[in-house]
mmCIF file of C-alpha atoms and ligand atoms in Angstrom:
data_model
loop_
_atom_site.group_PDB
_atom_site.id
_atom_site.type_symbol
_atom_site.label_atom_id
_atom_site.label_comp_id
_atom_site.label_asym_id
_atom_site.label_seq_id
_atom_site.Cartn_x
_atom_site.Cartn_y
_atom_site.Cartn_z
ATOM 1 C CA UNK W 1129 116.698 133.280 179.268
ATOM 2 C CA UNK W 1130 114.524 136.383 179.876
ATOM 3 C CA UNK W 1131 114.012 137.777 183.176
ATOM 4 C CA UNK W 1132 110.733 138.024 185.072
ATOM 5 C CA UNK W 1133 108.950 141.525 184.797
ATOM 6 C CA UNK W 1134 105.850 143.397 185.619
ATOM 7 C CA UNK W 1135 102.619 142.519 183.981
ATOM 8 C CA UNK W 1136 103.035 145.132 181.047
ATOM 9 C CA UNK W 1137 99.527 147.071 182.281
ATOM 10 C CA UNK W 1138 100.887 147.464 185.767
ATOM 11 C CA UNK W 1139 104.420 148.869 184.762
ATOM 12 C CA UNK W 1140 105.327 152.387 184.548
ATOM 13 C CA UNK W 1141 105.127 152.375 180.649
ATOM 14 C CA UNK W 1142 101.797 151.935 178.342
ATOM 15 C CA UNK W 1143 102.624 148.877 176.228
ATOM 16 C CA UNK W 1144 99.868 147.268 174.063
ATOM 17 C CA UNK W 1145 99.118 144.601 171.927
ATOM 18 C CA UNK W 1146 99.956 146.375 169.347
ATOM 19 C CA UNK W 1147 103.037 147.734 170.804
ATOM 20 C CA UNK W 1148 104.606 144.003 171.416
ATOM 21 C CA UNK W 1149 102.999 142.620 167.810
ATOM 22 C CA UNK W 1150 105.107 145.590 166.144
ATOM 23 C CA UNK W 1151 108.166 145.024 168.296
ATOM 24 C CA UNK W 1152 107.940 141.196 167.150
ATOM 25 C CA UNK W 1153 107.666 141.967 163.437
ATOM 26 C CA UNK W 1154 110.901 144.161 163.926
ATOM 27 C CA UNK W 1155 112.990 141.436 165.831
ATOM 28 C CA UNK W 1156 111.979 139.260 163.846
ATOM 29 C CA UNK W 1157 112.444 141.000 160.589
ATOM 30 C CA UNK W 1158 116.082 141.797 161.784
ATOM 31 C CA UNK W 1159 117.202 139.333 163.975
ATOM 32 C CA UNK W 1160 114.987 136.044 162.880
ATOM 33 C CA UNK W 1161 113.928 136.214 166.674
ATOM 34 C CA UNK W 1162 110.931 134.735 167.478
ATOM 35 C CA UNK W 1163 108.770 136.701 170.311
ATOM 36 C CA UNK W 1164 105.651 134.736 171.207
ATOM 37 C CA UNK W 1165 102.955 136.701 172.935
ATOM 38 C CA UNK W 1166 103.044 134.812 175.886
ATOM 39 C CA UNK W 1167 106.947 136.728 176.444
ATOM 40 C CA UNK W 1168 104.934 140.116 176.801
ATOM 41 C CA UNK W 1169 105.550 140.565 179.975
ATOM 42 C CA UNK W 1170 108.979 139.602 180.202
ATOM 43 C CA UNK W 1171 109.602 141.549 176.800
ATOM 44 C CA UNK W 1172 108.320 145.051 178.480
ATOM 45 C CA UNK W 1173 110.686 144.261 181.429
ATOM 46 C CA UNK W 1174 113.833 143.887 179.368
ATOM 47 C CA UNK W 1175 112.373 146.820 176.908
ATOM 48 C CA UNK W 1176 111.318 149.386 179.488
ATOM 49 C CA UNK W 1177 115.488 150.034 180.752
ATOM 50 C CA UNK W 1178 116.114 150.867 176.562
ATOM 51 C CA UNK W 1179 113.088 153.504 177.219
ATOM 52 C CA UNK W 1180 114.702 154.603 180.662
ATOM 53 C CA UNK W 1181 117.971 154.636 178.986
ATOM 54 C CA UNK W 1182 116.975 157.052 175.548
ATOM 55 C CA UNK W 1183 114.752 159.104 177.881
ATOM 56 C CA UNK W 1184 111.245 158.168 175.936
ATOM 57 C CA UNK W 1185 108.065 157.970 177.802
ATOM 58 C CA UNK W 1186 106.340 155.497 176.007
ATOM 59 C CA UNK W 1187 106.913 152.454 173.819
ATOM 60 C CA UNK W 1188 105.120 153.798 170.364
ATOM 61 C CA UNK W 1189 108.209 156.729 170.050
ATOM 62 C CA UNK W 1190 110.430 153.938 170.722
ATOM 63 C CA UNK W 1191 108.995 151.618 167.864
ATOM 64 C CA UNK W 1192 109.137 155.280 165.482
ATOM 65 C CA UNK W 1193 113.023 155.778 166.874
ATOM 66 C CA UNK W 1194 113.984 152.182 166.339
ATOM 67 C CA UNK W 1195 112.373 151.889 162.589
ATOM 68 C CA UNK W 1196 114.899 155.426 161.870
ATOM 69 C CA UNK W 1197 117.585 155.203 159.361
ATOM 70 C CA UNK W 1198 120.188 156.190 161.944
ATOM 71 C CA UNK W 1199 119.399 154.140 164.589
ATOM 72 C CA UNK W 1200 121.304 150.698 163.677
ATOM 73 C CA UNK W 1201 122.876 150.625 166.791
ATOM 74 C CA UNK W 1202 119.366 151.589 169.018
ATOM 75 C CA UNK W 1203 118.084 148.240 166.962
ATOM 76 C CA UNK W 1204 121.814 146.664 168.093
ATOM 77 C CA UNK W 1205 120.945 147.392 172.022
ATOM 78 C CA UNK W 1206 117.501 145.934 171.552
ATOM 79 C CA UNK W 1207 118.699 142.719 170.440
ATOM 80 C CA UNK W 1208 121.503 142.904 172.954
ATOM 81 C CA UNK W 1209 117.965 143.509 175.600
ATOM 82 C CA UNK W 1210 116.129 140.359 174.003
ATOM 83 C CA UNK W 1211 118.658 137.826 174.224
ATOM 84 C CA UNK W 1212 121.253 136.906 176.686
ATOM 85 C CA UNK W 1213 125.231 136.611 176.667
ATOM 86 C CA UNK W 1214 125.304 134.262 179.147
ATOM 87 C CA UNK W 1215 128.249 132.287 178.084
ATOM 88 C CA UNK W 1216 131.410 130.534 180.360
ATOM 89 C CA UNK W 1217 135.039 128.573 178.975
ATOM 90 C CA UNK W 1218 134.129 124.765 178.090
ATOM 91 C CA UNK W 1219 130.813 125.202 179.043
ATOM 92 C CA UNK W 1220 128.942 121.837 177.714
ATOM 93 C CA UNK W 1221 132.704 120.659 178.064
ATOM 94 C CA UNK W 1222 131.536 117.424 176.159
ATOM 95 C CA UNK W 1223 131.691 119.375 172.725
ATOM 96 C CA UNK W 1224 135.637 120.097 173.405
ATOM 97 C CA UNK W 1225 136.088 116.341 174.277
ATOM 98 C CA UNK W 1226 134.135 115.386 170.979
ATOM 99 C CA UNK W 1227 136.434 117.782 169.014
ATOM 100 C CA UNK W 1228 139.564 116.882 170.605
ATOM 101 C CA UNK W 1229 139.096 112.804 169.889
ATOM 102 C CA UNK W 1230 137.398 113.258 166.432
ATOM 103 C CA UNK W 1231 138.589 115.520 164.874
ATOM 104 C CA UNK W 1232 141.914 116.343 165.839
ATOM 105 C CA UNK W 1233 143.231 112.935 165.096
ATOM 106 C CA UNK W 1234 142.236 113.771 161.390
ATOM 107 C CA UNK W 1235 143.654 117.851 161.404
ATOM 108 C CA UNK W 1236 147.072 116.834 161.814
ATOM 109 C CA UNK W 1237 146.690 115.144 158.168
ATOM 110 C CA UNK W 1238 145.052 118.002 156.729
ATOM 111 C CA UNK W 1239 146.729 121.316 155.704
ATOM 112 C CA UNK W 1240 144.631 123.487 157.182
ATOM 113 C CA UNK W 1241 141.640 123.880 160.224
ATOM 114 C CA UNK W 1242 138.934 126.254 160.444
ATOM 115 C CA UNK W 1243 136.519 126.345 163.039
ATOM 116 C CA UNK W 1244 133.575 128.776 162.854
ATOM 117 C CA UNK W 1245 132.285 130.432 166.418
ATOM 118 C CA UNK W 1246 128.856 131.207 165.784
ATOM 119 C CA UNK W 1247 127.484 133.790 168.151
ATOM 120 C CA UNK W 1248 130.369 133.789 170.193
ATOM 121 C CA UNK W 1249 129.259 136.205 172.757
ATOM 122 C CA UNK W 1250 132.172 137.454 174.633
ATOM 123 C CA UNK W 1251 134.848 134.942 173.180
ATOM 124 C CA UNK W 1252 135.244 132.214 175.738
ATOM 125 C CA UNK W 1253 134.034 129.537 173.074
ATOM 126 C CA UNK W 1254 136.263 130.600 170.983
ATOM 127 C CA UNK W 1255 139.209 130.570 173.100
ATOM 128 C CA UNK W 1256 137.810 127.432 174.328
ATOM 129 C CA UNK W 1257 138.608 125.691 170.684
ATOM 130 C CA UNK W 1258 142.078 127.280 170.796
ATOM 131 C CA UNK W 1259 143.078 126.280 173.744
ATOM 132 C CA UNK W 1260 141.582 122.356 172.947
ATOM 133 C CA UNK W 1261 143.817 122.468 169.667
ATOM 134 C CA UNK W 1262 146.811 124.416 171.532
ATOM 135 C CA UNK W 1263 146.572 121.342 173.973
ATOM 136 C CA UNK W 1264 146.613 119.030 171.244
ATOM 137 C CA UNK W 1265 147.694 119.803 167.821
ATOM 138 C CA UNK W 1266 151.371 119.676 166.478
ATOM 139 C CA UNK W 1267 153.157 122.713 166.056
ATOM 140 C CA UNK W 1268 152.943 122.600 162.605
ATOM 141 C CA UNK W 1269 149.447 121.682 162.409
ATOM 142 C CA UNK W 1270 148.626 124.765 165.442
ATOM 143 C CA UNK W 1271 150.271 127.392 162.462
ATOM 144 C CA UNK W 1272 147.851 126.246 160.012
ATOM 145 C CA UNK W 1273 144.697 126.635 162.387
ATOM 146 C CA UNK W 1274 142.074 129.424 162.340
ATOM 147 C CA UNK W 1275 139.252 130.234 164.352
ATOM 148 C CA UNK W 1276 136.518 133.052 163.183
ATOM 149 C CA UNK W 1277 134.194 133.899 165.753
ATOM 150 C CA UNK W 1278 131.090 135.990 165.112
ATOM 151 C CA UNK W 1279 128.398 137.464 167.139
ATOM 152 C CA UNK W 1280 125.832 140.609 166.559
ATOM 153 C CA UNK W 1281 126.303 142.647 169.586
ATOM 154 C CA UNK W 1282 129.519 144.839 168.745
ATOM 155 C CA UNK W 1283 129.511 144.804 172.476
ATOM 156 C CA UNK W 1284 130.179 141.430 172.572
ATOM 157 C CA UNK W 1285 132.734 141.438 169.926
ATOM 158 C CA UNK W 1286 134.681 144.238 171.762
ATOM 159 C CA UNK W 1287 134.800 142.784 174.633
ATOM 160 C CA UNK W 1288 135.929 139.025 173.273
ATOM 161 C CA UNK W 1289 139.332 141.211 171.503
ATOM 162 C CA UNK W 1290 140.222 142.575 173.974
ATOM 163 C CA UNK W 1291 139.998 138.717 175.827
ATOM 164 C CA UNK W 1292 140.424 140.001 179.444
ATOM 165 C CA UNK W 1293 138.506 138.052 182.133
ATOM 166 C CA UNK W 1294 137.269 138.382 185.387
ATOM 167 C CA UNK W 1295 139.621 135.499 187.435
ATOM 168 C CA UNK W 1296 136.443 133.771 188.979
ATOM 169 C CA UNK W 1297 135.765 132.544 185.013
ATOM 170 C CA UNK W 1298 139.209 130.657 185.492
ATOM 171 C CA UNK W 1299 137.507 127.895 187.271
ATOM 172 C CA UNK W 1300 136.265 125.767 184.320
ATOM 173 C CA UNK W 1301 139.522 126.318 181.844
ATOM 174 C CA UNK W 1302 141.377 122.857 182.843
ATOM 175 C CA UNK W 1303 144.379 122.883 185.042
ATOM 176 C CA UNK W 1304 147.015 122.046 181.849
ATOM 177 C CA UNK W 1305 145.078 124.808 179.612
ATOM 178 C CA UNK W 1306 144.956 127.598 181.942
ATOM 179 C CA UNK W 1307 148.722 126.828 182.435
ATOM 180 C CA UNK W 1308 149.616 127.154 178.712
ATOM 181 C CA UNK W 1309 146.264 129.393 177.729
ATOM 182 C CA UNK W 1310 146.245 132.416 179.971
ATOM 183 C CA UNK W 1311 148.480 134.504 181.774
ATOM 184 C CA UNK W 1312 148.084 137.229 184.915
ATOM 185 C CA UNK W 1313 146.862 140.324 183.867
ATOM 186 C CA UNK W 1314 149.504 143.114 185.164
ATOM 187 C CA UNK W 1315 147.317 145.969 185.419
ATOM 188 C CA UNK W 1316 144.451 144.329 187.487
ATOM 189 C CA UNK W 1317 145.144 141.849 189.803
ATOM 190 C CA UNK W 1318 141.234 140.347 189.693
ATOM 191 C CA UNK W 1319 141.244 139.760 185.782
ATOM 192 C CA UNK W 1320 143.593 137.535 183.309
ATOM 193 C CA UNK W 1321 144.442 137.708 179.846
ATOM 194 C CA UNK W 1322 144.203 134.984 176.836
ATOM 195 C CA UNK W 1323 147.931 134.095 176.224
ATOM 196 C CA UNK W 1324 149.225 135.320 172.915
ATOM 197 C CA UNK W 1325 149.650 132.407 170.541
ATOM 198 C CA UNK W 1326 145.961 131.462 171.579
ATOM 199 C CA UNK W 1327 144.634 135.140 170.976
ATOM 200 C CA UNK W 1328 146.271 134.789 167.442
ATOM 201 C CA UNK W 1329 144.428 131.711 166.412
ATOM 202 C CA UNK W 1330 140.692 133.441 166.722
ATOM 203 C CA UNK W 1331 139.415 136.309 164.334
ATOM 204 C CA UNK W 1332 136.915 138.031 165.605
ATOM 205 C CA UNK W 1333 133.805 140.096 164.096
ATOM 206 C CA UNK W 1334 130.383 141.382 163.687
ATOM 207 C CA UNK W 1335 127.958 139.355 161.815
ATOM 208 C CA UNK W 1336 124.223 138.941 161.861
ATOM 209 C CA UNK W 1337 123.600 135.150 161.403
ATOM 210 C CA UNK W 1338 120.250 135.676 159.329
ATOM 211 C CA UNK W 1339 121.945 138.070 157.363
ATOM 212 C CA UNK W 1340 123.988 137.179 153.654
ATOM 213 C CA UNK W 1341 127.540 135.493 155.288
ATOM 214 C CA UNK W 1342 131.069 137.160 153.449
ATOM 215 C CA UNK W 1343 132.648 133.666 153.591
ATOM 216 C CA UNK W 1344 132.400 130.491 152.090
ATOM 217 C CA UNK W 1345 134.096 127.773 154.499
ATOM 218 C CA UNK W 1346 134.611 124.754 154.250
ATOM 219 C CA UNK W 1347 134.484 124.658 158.108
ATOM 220 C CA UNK W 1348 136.032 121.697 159.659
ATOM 221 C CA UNK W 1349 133.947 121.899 162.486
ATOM 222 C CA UNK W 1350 131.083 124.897 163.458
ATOM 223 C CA UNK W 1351 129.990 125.505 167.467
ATOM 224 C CA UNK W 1352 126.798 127.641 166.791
ATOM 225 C CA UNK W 1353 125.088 127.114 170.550
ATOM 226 C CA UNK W 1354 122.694 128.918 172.510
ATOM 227 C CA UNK W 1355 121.836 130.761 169.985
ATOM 228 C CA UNK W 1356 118.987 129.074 167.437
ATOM 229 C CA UNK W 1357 116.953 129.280 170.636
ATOM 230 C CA UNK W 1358 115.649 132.568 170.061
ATOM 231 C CA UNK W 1359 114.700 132.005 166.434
ATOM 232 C CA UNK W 1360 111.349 130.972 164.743
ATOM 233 C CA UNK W 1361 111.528 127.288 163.206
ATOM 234 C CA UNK W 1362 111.762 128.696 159.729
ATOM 235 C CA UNK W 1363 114.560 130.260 160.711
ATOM 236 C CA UNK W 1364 116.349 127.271 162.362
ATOM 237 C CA UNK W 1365 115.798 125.016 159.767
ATOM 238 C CA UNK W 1366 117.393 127.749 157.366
ATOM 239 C CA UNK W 1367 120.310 128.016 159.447
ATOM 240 C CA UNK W 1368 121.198 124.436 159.851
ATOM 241 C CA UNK W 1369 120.899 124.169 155.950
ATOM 242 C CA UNK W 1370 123.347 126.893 155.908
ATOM 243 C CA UNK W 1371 126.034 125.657 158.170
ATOM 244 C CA UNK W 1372 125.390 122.125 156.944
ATOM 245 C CA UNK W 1373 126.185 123.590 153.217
ATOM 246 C CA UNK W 1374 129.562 125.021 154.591
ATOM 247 C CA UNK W 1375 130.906 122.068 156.263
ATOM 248 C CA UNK W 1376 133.473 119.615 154.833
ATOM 249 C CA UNK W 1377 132.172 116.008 154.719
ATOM 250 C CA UNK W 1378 132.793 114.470 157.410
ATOM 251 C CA UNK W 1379 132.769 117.825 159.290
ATOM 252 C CA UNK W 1380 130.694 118.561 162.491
ATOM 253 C CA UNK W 1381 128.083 121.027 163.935
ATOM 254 C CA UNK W 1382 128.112 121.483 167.686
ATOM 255 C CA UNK W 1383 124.423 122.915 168.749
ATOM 256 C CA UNK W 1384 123.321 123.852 172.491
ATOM 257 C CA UNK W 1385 122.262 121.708 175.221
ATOM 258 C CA UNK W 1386 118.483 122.777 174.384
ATOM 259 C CA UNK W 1387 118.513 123.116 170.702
ATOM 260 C CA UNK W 1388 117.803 119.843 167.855
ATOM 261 C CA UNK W 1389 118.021 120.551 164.355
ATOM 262 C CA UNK W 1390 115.214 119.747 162.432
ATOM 263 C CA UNK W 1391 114.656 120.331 158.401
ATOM 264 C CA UNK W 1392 116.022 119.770 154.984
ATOM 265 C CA UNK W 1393 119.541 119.833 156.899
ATOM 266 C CA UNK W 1394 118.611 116.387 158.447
ATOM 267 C CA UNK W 1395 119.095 114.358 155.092
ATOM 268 C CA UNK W 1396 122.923 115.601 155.258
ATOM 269 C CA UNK W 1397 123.420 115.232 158.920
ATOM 270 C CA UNK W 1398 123.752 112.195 160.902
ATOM 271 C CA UNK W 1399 124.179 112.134 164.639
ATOM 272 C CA UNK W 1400 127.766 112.214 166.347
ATOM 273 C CA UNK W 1401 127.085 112.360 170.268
ATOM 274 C CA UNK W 1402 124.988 115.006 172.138
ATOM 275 C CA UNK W 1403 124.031 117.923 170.491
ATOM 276 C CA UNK W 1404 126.611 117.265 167.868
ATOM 277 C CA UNK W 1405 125.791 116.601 164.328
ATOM 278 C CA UNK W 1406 128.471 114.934 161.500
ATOM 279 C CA UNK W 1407 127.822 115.788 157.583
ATOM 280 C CA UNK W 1408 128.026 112.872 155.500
ATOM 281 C CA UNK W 1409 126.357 113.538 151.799
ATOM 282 C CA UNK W 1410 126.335 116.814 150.021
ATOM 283 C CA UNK W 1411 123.334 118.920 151.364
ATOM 284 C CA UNK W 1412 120.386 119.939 148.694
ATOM 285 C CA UNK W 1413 120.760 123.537 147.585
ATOM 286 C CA UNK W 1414 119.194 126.070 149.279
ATOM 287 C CA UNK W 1415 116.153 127.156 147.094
ATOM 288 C CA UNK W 1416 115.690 130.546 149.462
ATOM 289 C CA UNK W 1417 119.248 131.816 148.614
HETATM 290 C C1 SAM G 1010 123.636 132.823 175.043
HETATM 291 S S1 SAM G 1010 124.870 133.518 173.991
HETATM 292 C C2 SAM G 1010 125.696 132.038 173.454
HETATM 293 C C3 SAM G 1010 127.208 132.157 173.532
HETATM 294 C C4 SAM G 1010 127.967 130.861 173.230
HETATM 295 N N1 SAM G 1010 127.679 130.371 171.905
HETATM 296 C C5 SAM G 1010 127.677 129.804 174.273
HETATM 297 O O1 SAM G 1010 126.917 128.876 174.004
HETATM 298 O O2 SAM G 1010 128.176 129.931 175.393
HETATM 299 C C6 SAM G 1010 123.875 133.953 172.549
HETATM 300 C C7 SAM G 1010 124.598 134.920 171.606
HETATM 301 O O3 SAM G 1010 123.889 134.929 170.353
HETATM 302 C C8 SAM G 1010 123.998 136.220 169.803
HETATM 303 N N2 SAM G 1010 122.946 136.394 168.777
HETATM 304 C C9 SAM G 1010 121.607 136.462 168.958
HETATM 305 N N3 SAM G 1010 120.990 136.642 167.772
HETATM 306 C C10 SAM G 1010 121.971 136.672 166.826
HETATM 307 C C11 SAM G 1010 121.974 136.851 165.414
HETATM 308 N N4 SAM G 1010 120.836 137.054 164.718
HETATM 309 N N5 SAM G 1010 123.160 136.800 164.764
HETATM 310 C C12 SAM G 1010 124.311 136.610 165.447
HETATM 311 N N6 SAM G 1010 124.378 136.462 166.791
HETATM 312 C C13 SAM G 1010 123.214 136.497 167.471
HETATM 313 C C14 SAM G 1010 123.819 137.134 171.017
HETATM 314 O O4 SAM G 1010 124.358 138.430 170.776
HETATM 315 C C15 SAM G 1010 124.589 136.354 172.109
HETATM 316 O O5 SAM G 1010 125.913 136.815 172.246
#
């Protein structure tokens, strides 16, 4: 996930214990990431380019700039530095299968679909579960089926809106989808476009996911992958509570290929495949909300 790096005495920055201990508390203050000290090293690698980058010569002014009122998006680009965006269309292509033969069968009696994208990086999930229910799902049923997709990095968030790809990310979007999903892009040759009536099923937007959320579901169905990774346990366990609380019965969480959920969440989830969770009773209220 993060990138070798110089031991952090050898590098051309001071960084200290108490540098990365104050850097921790901040990420994970903000962010619910979880930066163990063992990640020093890699942390000053990924850190030192922000210094490079704002012209500061050592990591205490950066920790001062960071904690300043009007540096939200400073503390935006060092999330965007701790994490990765690393993301491809139908990657863990199981998930899509599971969606398409579980829960499609069952949206074509319903009178509405959401699907929640959680930490969507640069939209190809998301476009991923359009194109699955474009494949699949009646006309009618398709004009009654949204997709939000949220990520922190309003980097990430442009990027997936404007849903322009390089043509090498082709490769993975099945034969019949990238036939009915995607079209040529007529200014540049080497990139392609999201077709329209897929673009229109996804909303996108900014959202941190330990932050309060400005929706209330029920979700059908949320993918929230790759992403619990970088959080603490306390934070995980919150999380899955939280999207457990917003799914319908009988609705399903999709996790990454290295991620379990663990917690209170467990007594209202039962398993449904790899990596992919099915809520059966109503969840226990959250007592930290
Ligand atoms: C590795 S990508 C995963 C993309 C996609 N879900 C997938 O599995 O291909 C992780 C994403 O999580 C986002 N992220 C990290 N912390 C977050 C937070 N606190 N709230 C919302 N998104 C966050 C990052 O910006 C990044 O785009």
């Amino acid at each position: 996930m993060i990138t070798t790096a110089p031991a952090s005495g050898s590098g051309e920055f001071r960084f200290t214990d108490d540098d990365f201990r104050s850097l921790a508390q901040l990420a994970h203050a903000e962010f619910g990431l979880a930066l163990a000290e063992s990640k020093k090293p890699l942390v000053y690698s990924r850190i030192a380019r922000r210094l490079r980058a704002r012209n500061i010569t050592d990591f205490t002014s950066y920790m001062a700039l960071l904690k300043s009122p009007g540096e939200a998006e400073e503390r935006l680009e060092l999330i965007s530095a701790l994490t990765t965006n690393v993301t491809s269309f139908f990657r863990e292509k199981h998930h899509f299968d599971t969606l398409r033969k579980e829960l499609v069968p069952q949206f074509e009696k319903q009178p509405r679909v959401r699907i929640w994208s959680a930490g969507c990086s640069s939209g190809q999930e998301a476009f991923s579960i359009a194109m699955t229910l474009s494949d699949t799902l009646s006309e009618t049923s398709l004009r009654n089926a949204r997709i939000l997709a949220t990520d922190i990095d309003p980097a990430m968030i442009r990027k997936a809106s404007a849903a322009r790809y390089a043509r090498e990310d082709l490769t993975t979007i099945p034969a019949d989808m990238q036939k009915n999903g995607t079209r040529s892009c007529a200014e540049d040759p080497a990139s392609f476009e999201i077709a329209t009536p897929v673009q229109r099923m996804v909303t996108f937007g900014e959202l941190n996911l330990i932050e309060a959320w400005p929706f209330k579901g029920p979700f059908d169905a949320i993918f929230c992958r790759n992403v619990a990774i970088y959080f603490d346990h306390q934070t995980q366990h919150r999380l899955w509570s939280r999207f457990t609380g917003l799914l319908r019965q009988g609705g399903l969480l999709f996790i990454g290929h290295s991620e379990r959920v663990a917690g209170p969440a467990l007594e209202s989830l039962q398993s449904a495949g790899v990596t992919t969770y099915r809520k059966t009773v109503a969840p226990r209220p959250d007592p930290a909300r």
